[in-house]
Each structure stands twice: as structure tokens, then as C-alpha cells.
PDB file of C-alpha atoms in Angstrom:
ATOM      1  CA  MET M   1     117.708  60.301  99.445  1.00 45.00           C
ATOM      2  CA  ALA M   2     114.181  58.858  99.553  1.00 49.00           C
ATOM      3  CA  LYS M   3     113.521  55.997  97.179  1.00 52.00           C
ATOM      4  CA  VAL M   4     111.215  56.883  94.287  1.00 49.00           C
ATOM      5  CA  GLY M   5     108.412  54.373  93.721  1.00 58.00           C
ATOM      6  CA  LYS M   6     107.701  52.807  90.345  1.00 63.00           C
ATOM      7  CA  ARG M   7     104.476  54.776  89.893  1.00 59.00           C
ATOM      8  CA  THR M   8     106.154  58.097  90.657  1.00 59.00           C
ATOM      9  CA  ALA M   9     109.134  57.274  88.424  1.00 61.00           C
ATOM     10  CA  ALA M  10     106.812  56.355  85.542  1.00 59.00           C
ATOM     11  CA  ALA M  11     104.832  59.577  85.978  1.00 57.00           C
ATOM     12  CA  ARG M  12     107.986  61.685  85.979  1.00 64.00           C
ATOM     13  CA  GLU M  13     109.209  59.921  82.854  1.00 67.00           C
ATOM     14  CA  ALA M  14     105.934  60.722  81.075  1.00 65.00           C
ATOM     15  CA  PHE M  15     106.452  64.435  81.805  1.00 68.00           C
ATOM     16  CA  VAL M  16     110.057  64.640  80.584  1.00 64.00           C
ATOM     17  CA  GLY M  17     110.408  67.146  77.768  1.00 59.00           C
ATOM     18  CA  LYS M  18     106.833  68.352  78.143  1.00 68.00           C
ATOM     19  CA  GLY M  19     106.095  71.995  78.801  1.00 73.00           C
ATOM     20  CA  ASN M  20     104.133  74.965  77.480  1.00 88.00           C
ATOM     21  CA  VAL M  21     101.498  72.617  76.128  1.00 95.00           C
ATOM     22  CA  SER M  22      97.850  73.377  75.428  1.00 95.00           C
ATOM     23  CA  VAL M  23      95.224  73.128  78.152  1.00 97.00           C
ATOM     24  CA  GLU M  24      93.886  69.940  76.581  1.00 97.00           C
ATOM     25  CA  GLU M  25      97.349  68.337  76.386  1.00 95.00           C
ATOM     26  CA  ALA M  26      98.083  69.265  80.002  1.00 96.00           C
ATOM     27  CA  VAL M  27      94.791  67.818  81.204  1.00 97.00           C
ATOM     28  CA  ALA M  28      95.340  64.562  79.295  1.00 95.00           C
ATOM     29  CA  LEU M  29      98.878  64.226  80.644  1.00 94.00           C
ATOM     30  CA  VAL M  30      98.016  65.003  84.279  1.00 95.00           C
ATOM     31  CA  LYS M  31      94.822  62.955  84.311  1.00 94.00           C
ATOM     32  CA  GLY M  32      96.530  60.017  82.591  1.00 91.00           C
ATOM     33  CA  ASN M  33      99.217  59.884  85.264  1.00 90.00           C
ATOM     34  CA  ALA M  34      96.979  60.360  88.309  1.00 91.00           C
ATOM     35  CA  ASN M  35      97.232  56.764  89.470  1.00 87.00           C
ATOM     36  CA  ALA M  36      96.912  57.023  93.240  1.00 89.00           C
ATOM     37  CA  LYS M  37      94.459  54.773  95.074  1.00 92.00           C
ATOM     38  CA  PHE M  38      92.141  57.733  95.627  1.00 95.00           C
ATOM     39  CA  ASP M  39      90.493  60.210  93.273  1.00 96.00           C
ATOM     40  CA  GLU M  40      93.234  62.833  93.019  1.00 96.00           C
ATOM     41  CA  THR M  41      92.434  66.535  92.809  1.00 96.00           C
ATOM     42  CA  ILE M  42      93.572  68.326  89.656  1.00 97.00           C
ATOM     43  CA  GLU M  43      95.330  71.470  90.833  1.00 97.00           C
ATOM     44  CA  ILE M  44      96.215  74.646  88.981  1.00 98.00           C
ATOM     45  CA  ALA M  45      98.865  77.183  89.980  1.00 97.00           C
ATOM     46  CA  LEU M  46      99.349  80.603  88.422  1.00 97.00           C
ATOM     47  CA  ASN M  47     102.475  82.690  89.004  1.00 97.00           C
ATOM     48  CA  LEU M  48     101.510  86.339  88.706  1.00 97.00           C
ATOM     49  CA  GLY M  49     103.607  89.456  88.339  1.00 96.00           C
ATOM     50  CA  VAL M  50     102.200  91.103  91.456  1.00 96.00           C
ATOM     51  CA  ASP M  51     103.287  91.839  95.011  1.00 94.00           C
ATOM     52  CA  PRO M  52     100.219  91.198  97.219  1.00 92.00           C
ATOM     53  CA  ARG M  53     101.806  93.160 100.052  1.00 92.00           C
ATOM     54  CA  HIS M  54     100.658  96.267  98.173  1.00 93.00           C
ATOM     55  CA  ALA M  55      96.898  96.826  98.338  1.00 92.00           C
ATOM     56  CA  ASP M  56      96.688  97.848  94.669  1.00 95.00           C
ATOM     57  CA  GLN M  57      98.355  94.582  93.599  1.00 95.00           C
ATOM     58  CA  MET M  58      96.207  92.152  95.576  1.00 93.00           C
ATOM     59  CA  VAL M  59      94.492  89.538  93.423  1.00 95.00           C
ATOM     60  CA  ARG M  60      91.306  88.136  94.910  1.00 92.00           C
ATOM     61  CA  GLY M  61      88.100  86.798  93.473  1.00 92.00           C
ATOM     62  CA  VAL M  62      85.645  83.981  93.072  1.00 92.00           C
ATOM     63  CA  VAL M  63      84.624  81.814  90.132  1.00 95.00           C
ATOM     64  CA  SER M  64      81.887  79.241  89.628  1.00 92.00           C
ATOM     65  CA  LEU M  65      83.514  76.374  87.772  1.00 94.00           C
ATOM     66  CA  PRO M  66      81.134  75.149  85.049  1.00 94.00           C
ATOM     67  CA  ASN M  67      81.578  71.508  86.056  1.00 95.00           C
ATOM     68  CA  GLY M  68      82.066  71.883  89.806  1.00 92.00           C
ATOM     69  CA  THR M  69      85.092  70.824  91.831  1.00 93.00           C
ATOM     70  CA  GLY M  70      84.083  67.302  92.777  1.00 93.00           C
ATOM     71  CA  LYS M  71      84.781  68.228  96.384  1.00 90.00           C
ATOM     72  CA  THR M  72      82.258  68.096  99.205  1.00 91.00           C
ATOM     73  CA  VAL M  73      82.345  71.564 100.753  1.00 93.00           C
ATOM     74  CA  ARG M  74      81.333  72.086 104.372  1.00 96.00           C
ATOM     75  CA  VAL M  75      79.832  75.520 104.928  1.00 97.00           C
ATOM     76  CA  ALA M  76      79.533  77.484 108.168  1.00 98.00           C
ATOM     77  CA  VAL M  77      77.183  80.469 108.396  1.00 98.00           C
ATOM     78  CA  PHE M  78      77.075  83.246 110.980  1.00 98.00           C
ATOM     79  CA  ALA M  79      73.441  84.325 111.148  1.00 98.00           C
ATOM     80  CA  ARG M  80      70.486  84.725 113.498  1.00 97.00           C
ATOM     81  CA  GLY M  81      66.729  84.240 113.295  1.00 97.00           C
ATOM     82  CA  PRO M  82      65.149  83.873 109.854  1.00 98.00           C
ATOM     83  CA  LYS M  83      68.523  84.163 108.114  1.00 98.00           C
ATOM     84  CA  ALA M  84      69.850  81.268 110.202  1.00 98.00           C
ATOM     85  CA  ASP M  85      66.794  79.248 109.156  1.00 98.00           C
ATOM     86  CA  GLU M  86      67.412  80.138 105.498  1.00 98.00           C
ATOM     87  CA  ALA M  87      71.026  78.987 105.756  1.00 98.00           C
ATOM     88  CA  THR M  88      70.018  75.677 107.308  1.00 98.00           C
ATOM     89  CA  ALA M  89      67.345  75.092 104.670  1.00 98.00           C
ATOM     90  CA  ALA M  90      69.899  75.816 101.908  1.00 97.00           C
ATOM     91  CA  GLY M  91      72.180  73.080 103.237  1.00 97.00           C
ATOM     92  CA  ALA M  92      74.634  74.880 105.534  1.00 98.00           C
ATOM     93  CA  ASP M  93      76.502  72.396 107.710  1.00 98.00           C
ATOM     94  CA  ILE M  94      76.998  74.702 110.703  1.00 98.00           C
ATOM     95  CA  VAL M  95      74.912  77.748 111.636  1.00 98.00           C
ATOM     96  CA  GLY M  96      75.407  79.941 114.679  1.00 98.00           C
ATOM     97  CA  ALA M  97      76.412  83.263 116.201  1.00 97.00           C
ATOM     98  CA  GLU M  98      78.283  83.707 119.492  1.00 97.00           C
ATOM     99  CA  ASP M  99      78.227  79.947 120.013  1.00 97.00           C
ATOM    100  CA  LEU M 100      79.940  79.374 116.666  1.00 98.00           C
ATOM    101  CA  MET M 101      82.501  82.052 117.479  1.00 97.00           C
ATOM    102  CA  GLU M 102      83.322  80.298 120.756  1.00 97.00           C
ATOM    103  CA  THR M 103      83.657  76.943 118.981  1.00 97.00           C
ATOM    104  CA  ILE M 104      86.156  78.428 116.524  1.00 97.00           C
ATOM    105  CA  GLN M 105      88.051  80.211 119.288  1.00 96.00           C
ATOM    106  CA  GLY M 106      88.294  76.821 121.008  1.00 95.00           C
ATOM    107  CA  GLY M 107      90.205  75.473 118.013  1.00 95.00           C
ATOM    108  CA  THR M 108      87.458  73.620 116.131  1.00 96.00           C
ATOM    109  CA  ILE M 109      87.250  74.669 112.486  1.00 97.00           C
ATOM    110  CA  ASP M 110      85.182  71.992 110.803  1.00 95.00           C
ATOM    111  CA  PHE M 111      84.296  73.805 107.569  1.00 97.00           C
ATOM    112  CA  ASP M 112      85.738  74.856 104.208  1.00 94.00           C
ATOM    113  CA  ARG M 113      83.780  78.084 103.619  1.00 95.00           C
ATOM    114  CA  CYS M 114      82.494  80.710 106.021  1.00 97.00           C
ATOM    115  CA  ILE M 115      79.554  82.998 105.226  1.00 98.00           C
ATOM    116  CA  ALA M 116      78.085  85.773 107.363  1.00 98.00           C
ATOM    117  CA  THR M 117      75.257  88.266 107.278  1.00 98.00           C
ATOM    118  CA  PRO M 118      76.519  91.890 107.595  1.00 98.00           C
ATOM    119  CA  ASP M 119      75.159  92.285 111.144  1.00 97.00           C
ATOM    120  CA  MET M 120      77.325  89.355 112.278  1.00 98.00           C
ATOM    121  CA  MET M 121      80.624  90.959 111.262  1.00 97.00           C
ATOM    122  CA  PRO M 122      81.356  92.508 114.703  1.00 97.00           C
ATOM    123  CA  ILE M 123      81.388  88.943 116.039  1.00 97.00           C
ATOM    124  CA  VAL M 124      83.212  87.450 113.058  1.00 97.00           C
ATOM    125  CA  GLY M 125      85.761  90.269 113.217  1.00 96.00           C
ATOM    126  CA  ARG M 126      87.070  88.853 116.491  1.00 96.00           C
ATOM    127  CA  LEU M 127      88.125  85.750 114.580  1.00 97.00           C
ATOM    128  CA  GLY M 128      90.301  87.548 112.047  1.00 95.00           C
ATOM    129  CA  LYS M 129      93.572  86.118 113.361  1.00 95.00           C
ATOM    130  CA  VAL M 130      92.129  82.593 113.172  1.00 96.00           C
ATOM    131  CA  LEU M 131      90.140  82.684 109.930  1.00 96.00           C
ATOM    132  CA  GLY M 132      92.305  85.155 107.980  1.00 92.00           C
ATOM    133  CA  PRO M 133      95.410  82.978 107.577  1.00 90.00           C
ATOM    134  CA  ARG M 134      93.189  80.096 106.458  1.00 90.00           C
ATOM    135  CA  ASN M 135      91.497  82.258 103.807  1.00 88.00           C
ATOM    136  CA  LEU M 136      88.162  81.629 105.548  1.00 94.00           C
ATOM    137  CA  MET M 137      87.323  85.183 106.621  1.00 96.00           C
ATOM    138  CA  PRO M 138      83.974  86.287 105.143  1.00 96.00           C
ATOM    139  CA  ASN M 139      84.446  89.081 102.615  1.00 93.00           C
ATOM    140  CA  PRO M 140      81.835  91.092 100.689  1.00 94.00           C
ATOM    141  CA  LYS M 141      84.145  91.176  97.635  1.00 88.00           C
ATOM    142  CA  VAL M 142      83.709  87.437  97.123  1.00 90.00           C
ATOM    143  CA  GLY M 143      80.083  87.269  98.188  1.00 93.00           C
ATOM    144  CA  THR M 144      80.548  85.680 101.606  1.00 96.00           C
ATOM    145  CA  VAL M 145      79.227  88.687 103.539  1.00 97.00           C
ATOM    146  CA  THR M 146      75.655  88.882 102.310  1.00 97.00           C
ATOM    147  CA  MET M 147      72.002  88.909 103.295  1.00 97.00           C
ATOM    148  CA  ASP M 148      71.317  86.309 100.614  1.00 97.00           C
ATOM    149  CA  VAL M 149      72.781  83.466 102.663  1.00 97.00           C
ATOM    150  CA  ALA M 150      70.775  80.779 100.886  1.00 97.00           C
ATOM    151  CA  ASP M 151      72.266  81.674  97.500  1.00 96.00           C
ATOM    152  CA  ALA M 152      75.768  81.947  98.990  1.00 96.00           C
ATOM    153  CA  VAL M 153      75.476  78.474 100.554  1.00 97.00           C
ATOM    154  CA  LYS M 154      74.233  76.938  97.302  1.00 94.00           C
ATOM    155  CA  ASN M 155      77.058  78.574  95.330  1.00 93.00           C
ATOM    156  CA  ALA M 156      79.674  77.347  97.793  1.00 93.00           C
ATOM    157  CA  LYS M 157      78.393  73.799  97.551  1.00 92.00           C
ATOM    158  CA  GLY M 158      77.881  73.943  93.789  1.00 89.00           C
ATOM    159  CA  GLY M 159      81.460  74.456  92.609  1.00 85.00           C
ATOM    160  CA  GLU M 160      82.286  78.049  93.477  1.00 92.00           C
ATOM    161  CA  VAL M 161      86.012  78.561  94.082  1.00 93.00           C
ATOM    162  CA  GLN M 162      87.605  81.495  95.892  1.00 91.00           C
ATOM    163  CA  PHE M 163      91.137  82.516  95.023  1.00 93.00           C
ATOM    164  CA  LYS M 164      93.681  84.855  96.544  1.00 91.00           C
ATOM    165  CA  ALA M 165      97.293  85.611  95.696  1.00 94.00           C
ATOM    166  CA  GLU M 166      99.810  84.390  98.259  1.00 90.00           C
ATOM    167  CA  LYS M 167     102.940  86.329  99.298  1.00 85.00           C
ATOM    168  CA  ALA M 168     104.935  85.219  96.264  1.00 91.00           C
ATOM    169  CA  GLY M 169     102.139  86.219  93.887  1.00 95.00           C
ATOM    170  CA  VAL M 170     100.952  82.632  93.367  1.00 96.00           C
ATOM    171  CA  VAL M 171      97.279  81.702  93.020  1.00 96.00           C
ATOM    172  CA  HIS M 172      96.333  78.054  93.241  1.00 94.00           C
ATOM    173  CA  ALA M 173      93.144  76.000  93.463  1.00 95.00           C
ATOM    174  CA  GLY M 174      91.583  72.639  92.777  1.00 95.00           C
ATOM    175  CA  VAL M 175      89.737  72.607  89.451  1.00 96.00           C
ATOM    176  CA  GLY M 176      88.269  69.122  89.519  1.00 96.00           C
ATOM    177  CA  LYS M 177      89.036  65.466  90.117  1.00 97.00           C
ATOM    178  CA  ALA M 178      91.041  62.959  88.094  1.00 96.00           C
ATOM    179  CA  SER M 179      87.790  61.046  87.506  1.00 97.00           C
ATOM    180  CA  PHE M 180      86.339  64.001  85.569  1.00 97.00           C
ATOM    181  CA  ASP M 181      86.005  63.862  81.803  1.00 96.00           C
ATOM    182  CA  GLU M 182      88.971  65.561  80.071  1.00 97.00           C
ATOM    183  CA  ALA M 183      86.739  68.082  78.299  1.00 97.00           C
ATOM    184  CA  LYS M 184      85.104  69.106  81.582  1.00 97.00           C
ATOM    185  CA  LEU M 185      88.479  69.533  83.269  1.00 98.00           C
ATOM    186  CA  ALA M 186      89.739  71.668  80.382  1.00 97.00           C
ATOM    187  CA  GLU M 187      86.596  73.819  80.610  1.00 97.00           C
ATOM    188  CA  ASN M 188      87.151  74.318  84.339  1.00 97.00           C
ATOM    189  CA  VAL M 189      90.819  75.230  83.788  1.00 97.00           C
ATOM    190  CA  ARG M 190      89.940  77.880  81.209  1.00 97.00           C
ATOM    191  CA  ALA M 191      87.178  79.303  83.435  1.00 96.00           C
ATOM    192  CA  PHE M 192      89.587  79.629  86.356  1.00 97.00           C
ATOM    193  CA  VAL M 193      92.350  81.243  84.297  1.00 97.00           C
ATOM    194  CA  ASP M 194      89.820  83.650  82.780  1.00 97.00           C
ATOM    195  CA  ALA M 195      88.590  84.670  86.256  1.00 96.00           C
ATOM    196  CA  VAL M 196      92.134  85.369  87.457  1.00 97.00           C
ATOM    197  CA  GLN M 197      92.838  87.316  84.268  1.00 96.00           C
ATOM    198  CA  LYS M 198      89.763  89.487  84.878  1.00 95.00           C
ATOM    199  CA  ALA M 199      90.862  90.052  88.480  1.00 95.00           C
ATOM    200  CA  LYS M 200      94.061  91.802  87.334  1.00 95.00           C
ATOM    201  CA  PRO M 201      94.631  94.627  89.828  1.00 95.00           C
ATOM    202  CA  THR M 202      95.182  98.235  88.850  1.00 92.00           C
ATOM    203  CA  GLY M 203      98.672  98.247  90.357  1.00 92.00           C
ATOM    204  CA  ALA M 204      99.978  95.289  88.330  1.00 91.00           C
ATOM    205  CA  LYS M 205     103.005  96.301  86.266  1.00 87.00           C
ATOM    206  CA  GLY M 206     104.623  94.505  83.345  1.00 89.00           C
ATOM    207  CA  SER M 207     103.756  90.883  82.625  1.00 93.00           C
ATOM    208  CA  TYR M 208     100.747  89.863  84.745  1.00 96.00           C
ATOM    209  CA  MET M 209     100.314  86.148  84.087  1.00 95.00           C
ATOM    210  CA  GLN M 210     103.814  84.654  84.049  1.00 96.00           C
ATOM    211  CA  LYS M 211     103.300  80.913  84.431  1.00 96.00           C
ATOM    212  CA  VAL M 212     100.408  78.470  84.508  1.00 97.00           C
ATOM    213  CA  SER M 213     100.918  74.885  85.597  1.00 96.00           C
ATOM    214  CA  LEU M 214      98.704  71.866  86.204  1.00 96.00           C
ATOM    215  CA  SER M 215      99.280  68.845  88.415  1.00 96.00           C
ATOM    216  CA  SER M 216      97.443  66.182  90.382  1.00 95.00           C
ATOM    217  CA  THR M 217      97.621  65.698  94.146  1.00 93.00           C
ATOM    218  CA  MET M 218     100.384  63.093  93.941  1.00 91.00           C
ATOM    219  CA  GLY M 219     101.814  63.743  90.499  1.00 89.00           C
ATOM    220  CA  PRO M 220     104.343  66.058  88.845  1.00 89.00           C
ATOM    221  CA  GLY M 221     103.278  69.274  87.126  1.00 90.00           C
ATOM    222  CA  VAL M 222     103.315  70.514  83.570  1.00 94.00           C
ATOM    223  CA  THR M 223     103.339  74.114  82.335  1.00 95.00           C
ATOM    224  CA  ILE M 224     100.597  75.380  80.066  1.00 96.00           C
ATOM    225  CA  ASP M 225     101.042  77.763  77.158  1.00 95.00           C
ATOM    226  CA  ILE M 226      99.653  80.995  78.593  1.00 95.00           C
ATOM    227  CA  SER M 227      98.335  82.227  75.249  1.00 93.00           C
ATOM    228  CA  ASN M 228      96.387  78.970  74.857  1.00 93.00           C
ATOM    229  CA  ALA M 229      94.954  79.194  78.364  1.00 92.00           C
ATOM    230  CA  THR M 230      93.876  82.818  78.020  1.00 86.00           C
ATOM    231  CA  GLY M 231      92.906  82.784  74.366  1.00 71.00           C
ATOM    232  CA  ASN M 232      95.284  85.678  73.676  1.00 64.00           C
TER     233      ASN M 232
END
């Protein structure tokens, strides 16, 4: 059995007996025990009562966190001509068409978000098997297939977070950094939970939001009282 370090042991001890706490209590606990040598990401996970294998139970959406994520997001844009120029001017890190497709096919994926104009989708569609599993495939439902590439780039870099339910019905995302003020982290947590709540699919049966937990990159997690997180 691997030896547990003093920092990890102390963090685990702080979490003993804690559970179903308020958003504010969870944030204080997780942030207070994020003691790694780097600025840890504060991560949220929601267990949902859905089976994403069924189209009418898929949970997918996007939310602009009020205080950003604290993460530097690299954005790639598939566009040509004036739209390519707009993307570059808005701060896109990579802009291209067939050349970008070939780069990705060659195994280089040096970006966190992918945006495309509608006319580029025949090219982007060839990358489905590469971008799909990484949740990078442009999708009109979350605003990443659009003619307004400048706005999409600015949103991506300004704290917009995409979410999608995994096979087990779990949605997770980073909602800030340990260096953030507690109040700002709590505001981001509530905004994310609210967005997932509003994305409840028509085919969801029974209890939709079953568990909400918060953790830091290197620390243990704590469950949040769902009624406190949703305001219900």
C-alpha cells in the first residue's frame, strides 16, 4: 500500500465526518485544504439520474461562470477569409481550414476549445473520431458552430465552461482556482449547478440530481447538500 504523505493525511482528517454541507462550507473546506505547490483547480462533480446512451437523456450545455475559471484556454477555430481574420483578432490561438485538419489528423491537438463556422463542418466532420472522445467537437447546441466566431472566442477565453454527461451520468468541471476568493468560488459553483439543473433532459426519470461533490486537484472531496446548491 502506498504511503500517505502528511499533507494528504491532514486533509483527509479535516474531511472526516463532513458531508451534505452548504456550498459555502464545502468551498471553505476544499479551499482551506488545497495545499499543493501549485494553484489547484476546484472541481465539481454531479451524479445525475440519467443514462446518456439514450438521446432523450443526454445532458449537455454551456455556462459562463461569473468569475471565470482561472484557466488559460487555448482556442482553435476552423474558418476562412474574413471569418478567419475575425477569429485571429478576437484572440484565437490557432486558425485554419484543411491545414488545421491535417495537423489534428497528425496527432497534434494543442487547444482546449474548438470553434467552427458552419461551412467548415464538412472538414471538421472528418475529425469526429478524434475530437468527439475529447469533447472538443464543435456543436451548435453549445455555440461552437457559429458565424459569430469573435464572440465565441471571447466567451471561451472569458470563463465559459462546456459540460456533458459521461457514460455513468456524471458531469464534472473546473469551477475556479484555490486562489479565488471563497465568495467567488461559491458563486461559480451555484452558477454551474443551476446550468446543469436547467439542462435536465425530457427523458430524465425520477431523481435527476443525485449527488454534488466538490474537491481540489490533489485533495479529497466533500458532498454538498443538493437543496442548498439548487435553492430548492
